[in-house]
Coordinates of C-alpha atoms and ligand atoms in Angstrom, one line a residue:
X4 CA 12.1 25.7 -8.1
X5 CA 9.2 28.4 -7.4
X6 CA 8.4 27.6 -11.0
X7 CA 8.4 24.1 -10.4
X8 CA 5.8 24.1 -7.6
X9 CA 3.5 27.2 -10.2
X10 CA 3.5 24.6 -13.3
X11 CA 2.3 21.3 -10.5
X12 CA 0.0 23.5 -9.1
X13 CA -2.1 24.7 -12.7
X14 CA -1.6 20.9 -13.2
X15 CA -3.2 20.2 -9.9
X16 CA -6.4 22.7 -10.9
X17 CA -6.7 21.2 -14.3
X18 CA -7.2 18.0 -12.9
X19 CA -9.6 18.7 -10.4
X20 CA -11.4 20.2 -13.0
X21 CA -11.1 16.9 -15.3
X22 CA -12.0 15.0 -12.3
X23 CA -14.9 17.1 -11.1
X24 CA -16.3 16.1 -14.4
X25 CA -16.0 12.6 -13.8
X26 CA -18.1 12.8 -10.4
X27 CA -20.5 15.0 -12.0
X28 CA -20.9 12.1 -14.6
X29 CA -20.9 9.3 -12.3
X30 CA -23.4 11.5 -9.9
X31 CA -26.0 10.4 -12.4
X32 CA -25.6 7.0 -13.4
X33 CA -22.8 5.1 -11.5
X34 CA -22.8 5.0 -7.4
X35 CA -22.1 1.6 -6.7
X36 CA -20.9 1.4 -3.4
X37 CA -18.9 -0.5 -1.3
X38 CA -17.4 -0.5 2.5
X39 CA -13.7 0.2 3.8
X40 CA -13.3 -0.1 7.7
X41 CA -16.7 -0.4 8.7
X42 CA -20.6 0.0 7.3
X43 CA -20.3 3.8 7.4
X44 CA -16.9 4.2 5.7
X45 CA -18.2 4.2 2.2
X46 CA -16.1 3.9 -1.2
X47 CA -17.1 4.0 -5.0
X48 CA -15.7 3.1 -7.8
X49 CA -15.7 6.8 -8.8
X50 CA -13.3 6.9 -5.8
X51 CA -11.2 4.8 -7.2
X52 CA -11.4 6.2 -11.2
X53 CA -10.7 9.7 -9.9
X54 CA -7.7 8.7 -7.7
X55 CA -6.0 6.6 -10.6
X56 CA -6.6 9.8 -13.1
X57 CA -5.1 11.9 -10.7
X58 CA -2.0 10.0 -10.1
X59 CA -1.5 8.6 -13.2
X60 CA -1.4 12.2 -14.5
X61 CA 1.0 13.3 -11.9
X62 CA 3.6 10.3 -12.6
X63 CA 3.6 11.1 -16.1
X64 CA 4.1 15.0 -15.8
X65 CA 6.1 15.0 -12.4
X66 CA 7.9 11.5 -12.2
X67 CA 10.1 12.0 -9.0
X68 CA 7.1 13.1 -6.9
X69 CA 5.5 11.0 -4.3
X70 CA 1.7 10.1 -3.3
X71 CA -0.4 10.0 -0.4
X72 CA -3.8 9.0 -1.6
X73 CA -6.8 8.0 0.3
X74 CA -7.4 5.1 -1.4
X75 CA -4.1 3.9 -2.6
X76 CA -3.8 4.1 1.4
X77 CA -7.2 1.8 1.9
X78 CA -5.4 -0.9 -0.7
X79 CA -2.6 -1.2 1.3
X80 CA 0.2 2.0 0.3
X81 CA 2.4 3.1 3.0
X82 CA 1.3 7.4 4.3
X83 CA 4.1 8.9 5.4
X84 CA 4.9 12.2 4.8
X85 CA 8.2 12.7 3.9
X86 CA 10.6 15.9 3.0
X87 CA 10.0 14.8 -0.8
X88 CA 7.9 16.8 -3.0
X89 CA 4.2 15.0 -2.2
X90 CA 0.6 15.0 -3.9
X91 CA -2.0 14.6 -0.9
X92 CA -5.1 13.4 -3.0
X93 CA -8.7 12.9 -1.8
X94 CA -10.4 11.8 -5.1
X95 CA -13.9 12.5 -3.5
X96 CA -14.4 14.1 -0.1
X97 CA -17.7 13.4 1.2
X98 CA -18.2 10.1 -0.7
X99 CA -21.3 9.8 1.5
X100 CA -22.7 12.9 0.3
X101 CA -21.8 11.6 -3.3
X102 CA -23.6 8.2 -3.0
X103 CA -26.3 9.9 -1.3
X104 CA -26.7 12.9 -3.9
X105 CA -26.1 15.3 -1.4
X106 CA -25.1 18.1 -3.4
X107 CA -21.5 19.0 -1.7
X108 CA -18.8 16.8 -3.1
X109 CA -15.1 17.8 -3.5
X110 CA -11.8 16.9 -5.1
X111 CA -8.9 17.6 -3.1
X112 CA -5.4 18.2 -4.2
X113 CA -2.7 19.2 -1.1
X114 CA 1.5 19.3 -2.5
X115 CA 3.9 19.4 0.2
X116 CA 7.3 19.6 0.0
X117 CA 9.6 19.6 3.4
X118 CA 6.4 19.0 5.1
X119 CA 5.0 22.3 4.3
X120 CA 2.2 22.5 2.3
X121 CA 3.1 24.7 -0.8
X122 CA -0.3 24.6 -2.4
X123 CA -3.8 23.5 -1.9
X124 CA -7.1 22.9 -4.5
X125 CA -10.3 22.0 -3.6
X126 CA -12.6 22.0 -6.4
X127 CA -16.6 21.7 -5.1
X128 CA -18.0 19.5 -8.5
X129 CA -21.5 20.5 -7.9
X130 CA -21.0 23.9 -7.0
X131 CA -18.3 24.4 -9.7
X132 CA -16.6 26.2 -7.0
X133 CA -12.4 26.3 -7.6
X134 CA -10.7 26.9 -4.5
X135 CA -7.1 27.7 -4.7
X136 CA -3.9 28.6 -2.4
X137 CA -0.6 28.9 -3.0
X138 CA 1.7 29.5 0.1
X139 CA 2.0 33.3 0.3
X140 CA 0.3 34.2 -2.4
X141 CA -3.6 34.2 -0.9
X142 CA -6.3 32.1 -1.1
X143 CA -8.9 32.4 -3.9
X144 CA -12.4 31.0 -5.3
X145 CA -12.8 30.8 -8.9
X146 CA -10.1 33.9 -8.9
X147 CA -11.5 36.1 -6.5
X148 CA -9.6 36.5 -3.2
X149 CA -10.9 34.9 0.1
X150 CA -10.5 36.3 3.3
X151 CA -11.7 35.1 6.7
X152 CA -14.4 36.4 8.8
X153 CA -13.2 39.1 11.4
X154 CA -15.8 38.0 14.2
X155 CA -14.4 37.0 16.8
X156 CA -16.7 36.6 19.5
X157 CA -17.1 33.1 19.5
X158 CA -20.9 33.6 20.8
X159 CA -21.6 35.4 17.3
X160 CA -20.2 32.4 15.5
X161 CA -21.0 29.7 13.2
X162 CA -19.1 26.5 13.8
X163 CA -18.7 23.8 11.4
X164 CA -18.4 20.1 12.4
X165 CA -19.1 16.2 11.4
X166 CA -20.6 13.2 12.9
X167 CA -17.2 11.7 11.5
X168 CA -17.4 7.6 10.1
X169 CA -16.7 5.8 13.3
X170 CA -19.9 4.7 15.5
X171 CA -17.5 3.3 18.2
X172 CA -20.2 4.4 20.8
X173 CA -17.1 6.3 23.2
X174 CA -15.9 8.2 20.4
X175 CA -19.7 9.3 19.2
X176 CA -20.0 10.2 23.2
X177 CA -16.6 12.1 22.6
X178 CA -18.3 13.9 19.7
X179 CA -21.9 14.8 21.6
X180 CA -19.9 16.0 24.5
X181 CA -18.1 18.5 22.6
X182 CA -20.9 19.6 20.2
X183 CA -23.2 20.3 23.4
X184 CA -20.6 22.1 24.9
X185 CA -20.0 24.3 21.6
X186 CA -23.6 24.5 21.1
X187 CA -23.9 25.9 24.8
X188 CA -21.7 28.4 25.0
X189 CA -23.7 29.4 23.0
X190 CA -22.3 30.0 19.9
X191 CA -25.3 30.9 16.6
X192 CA -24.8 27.5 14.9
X193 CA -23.5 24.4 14.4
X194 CA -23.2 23.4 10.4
X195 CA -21.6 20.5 8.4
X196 CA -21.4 19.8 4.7
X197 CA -19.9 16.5 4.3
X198 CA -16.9 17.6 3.5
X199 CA -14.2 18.4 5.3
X200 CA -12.8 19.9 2.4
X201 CA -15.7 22.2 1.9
X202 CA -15.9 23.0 5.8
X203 CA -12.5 24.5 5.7
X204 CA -13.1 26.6 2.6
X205 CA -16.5 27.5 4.3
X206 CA -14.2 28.8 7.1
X207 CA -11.7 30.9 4.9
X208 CA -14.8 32.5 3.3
X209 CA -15.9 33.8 6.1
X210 CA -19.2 31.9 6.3
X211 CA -18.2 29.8 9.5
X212 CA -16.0 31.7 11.8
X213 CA -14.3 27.9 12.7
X214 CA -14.3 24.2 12.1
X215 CA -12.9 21.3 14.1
X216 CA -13.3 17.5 13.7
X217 CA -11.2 14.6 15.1
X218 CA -10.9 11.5 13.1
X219 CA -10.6 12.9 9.9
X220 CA -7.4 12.3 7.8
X221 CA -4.4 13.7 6.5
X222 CA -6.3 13.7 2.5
X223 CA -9.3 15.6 3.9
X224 CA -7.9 18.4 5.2
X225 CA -4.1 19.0 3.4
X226 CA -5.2 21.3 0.6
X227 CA -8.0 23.6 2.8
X228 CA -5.1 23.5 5.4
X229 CA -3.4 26.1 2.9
X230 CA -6.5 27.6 1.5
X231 CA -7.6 28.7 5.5
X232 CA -4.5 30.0 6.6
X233 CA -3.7 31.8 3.3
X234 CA -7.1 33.5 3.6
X235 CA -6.0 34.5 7.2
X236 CA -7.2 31.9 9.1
X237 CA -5.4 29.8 12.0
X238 CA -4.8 26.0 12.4
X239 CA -4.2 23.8 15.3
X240 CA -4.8 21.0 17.0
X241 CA -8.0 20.5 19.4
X242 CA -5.8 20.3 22.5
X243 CA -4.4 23.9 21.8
X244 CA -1.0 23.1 20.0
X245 CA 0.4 22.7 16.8
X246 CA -1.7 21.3 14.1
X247 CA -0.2 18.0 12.8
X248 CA -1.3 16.8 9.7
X249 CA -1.0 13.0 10.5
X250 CA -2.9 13.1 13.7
X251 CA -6.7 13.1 12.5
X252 CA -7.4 16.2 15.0
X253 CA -8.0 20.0 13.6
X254 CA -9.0 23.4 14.3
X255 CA -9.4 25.7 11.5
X256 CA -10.2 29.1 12.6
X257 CA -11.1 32.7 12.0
X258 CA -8.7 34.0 14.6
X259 CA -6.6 32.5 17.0
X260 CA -9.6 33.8 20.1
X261 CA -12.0 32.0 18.6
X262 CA -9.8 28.7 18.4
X263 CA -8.8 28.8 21.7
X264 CA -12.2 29.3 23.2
X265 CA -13.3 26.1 21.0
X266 CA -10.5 24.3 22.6
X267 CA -11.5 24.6 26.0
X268 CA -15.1 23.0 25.2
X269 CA -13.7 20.0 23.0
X270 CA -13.3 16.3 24.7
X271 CA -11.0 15.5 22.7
X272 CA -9.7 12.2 21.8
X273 CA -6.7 10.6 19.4
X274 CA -7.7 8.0 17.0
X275 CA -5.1 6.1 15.5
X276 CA -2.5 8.4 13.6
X277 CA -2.5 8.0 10.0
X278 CA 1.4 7.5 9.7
X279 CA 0.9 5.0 12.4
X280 CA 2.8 1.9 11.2
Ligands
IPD309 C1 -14.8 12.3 5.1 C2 -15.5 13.7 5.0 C3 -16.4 13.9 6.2 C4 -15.6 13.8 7.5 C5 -14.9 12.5 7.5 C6 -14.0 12.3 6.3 P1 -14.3 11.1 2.7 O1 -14.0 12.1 4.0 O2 -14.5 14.7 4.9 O3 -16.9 15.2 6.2 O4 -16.5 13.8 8.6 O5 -14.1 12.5 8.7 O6 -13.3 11.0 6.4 O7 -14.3 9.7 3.3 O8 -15.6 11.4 2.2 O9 -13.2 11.3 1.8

């Protein structure tokens, strides 16, 4: 089976790669954009082309494996996570940075099987930067091996965040309340690149020491979920416990000190689960 999960996961790189091409295309000459839930919550047709390579690919190659897909989801597909061996696909994670040419843009790739992620690949198109886990074997960019800052005083730290897609005015109160708080501890800096994706690989290369976000979903952050903790890195939810993948709430950390003390300053809040029915 090992073998199983080694031959889905080159698959899973090569078409990242395939796909990363496709954005890098589209980048210049096709941004058309549309809405999903509300003004903010944009979607391309890019989105859509990258999703439907991906899983077409996978059906052919792997035909008893399941899907979650972020936009396969938005038309209407069920996302439940199951014990069945599952592709968690973001076609393009920070669709706002693509339509706005802001140069951090990923394709994200998570497999889970018994509801444990068993490999993760985030490939940043416009960096051409491959990142790669596979449970228990490390974490690696383009090959060479990642490993997680050892800082952990939090007040020596760089925290990445997001503004998140929702402009319900009590959740963006919910998000200034806990950035001010972060902010004041203090910590060195608050970052975000438009990608949650990219934020969590940020954090297993040791150039954040932490990121957290609430309202993000299960697509976003499946693959760099693997990625951080292979590199050393802790996950968990922003109340303190156990990170679940369908609850849009994470903390991706350096070190379990500097999760907890990030805990303590976020108001958190539960938007609605993804596997709610
Ligand atoms: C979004 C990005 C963004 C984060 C949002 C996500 P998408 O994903 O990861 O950084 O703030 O919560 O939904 O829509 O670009 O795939």
């Amino acid at each position: 089976m090992a073998d199983d999960w080694q031959n889905a996961m080159d698959h899973a790189v090569a078409l990242a790669r395939r796909a990363g091409e496709v954005v890098r295309e589209a980048l210049q000459h096709d941004r058309k954009v549309m809405t999903k839930s509300c003004s903010v919550d944009l979607v391309t047709q890019t989105d859509q082309k990258v999703e439907t390579l991906i899983i077409q690919s996978v059906k052919e190659k792997f035909p008893t494996h399941r899907f979650i897909g972020e936009e396969s989801v938005a038309a209407g597909e069920v996302c439940v996570l199951t014990d069945s061996p599952t592709w968690i696909i973001d076609p393009i994670d920070g669709t706002t940075n693509f339509v706005h040419a802001f140069p951090f843009v990923a394709v994200s790739i998570g497999f889970s099987v018994n509801k444990q992620m068993q490999f993760g690949v985030v490939y940043s198109c416009l960096e051409d930067k491959m990142y790669t886990a596979r449970r228990g074997n490390g974490a690696f960019c383009n090959g060479e091996p990642l490993q997680v800052s050892q800082q952990e005083d939090v007040k020596q730290s760089m925290i990445a965040t997001e503004f998140g897609s929702s402009r319900d005015p009590e959740v963006v109160d919910k998000i200034f309340s806990s950035l001010r708080n972060i902010l004041c501890i203090p910590v060195h800096g608050v970052r975000g690149a438009g990608t949650a994706a990219v934020n969590m690989c940020l954090v297993a290369s040791g150039c954040v020491e932490a990121y957290y976000e609430m309202g993000i979903h299960v697509w976003d952050v499946a693959a760099g979920s693997l990625i951080v903790s292979e590199a050393g890195g802790v996950l968990m939810d922003v109340d303190g416990g156990e990170l679940d993948l369908m609850s849009r709430r994470i903390v991706a950390a350096n070190s379990r000190t500097v999760a907890e003390r990030l805990v303590i300053e976020i108001d958190a809040f539960s938007p609605p689960r993804d596997d709610a029915p």
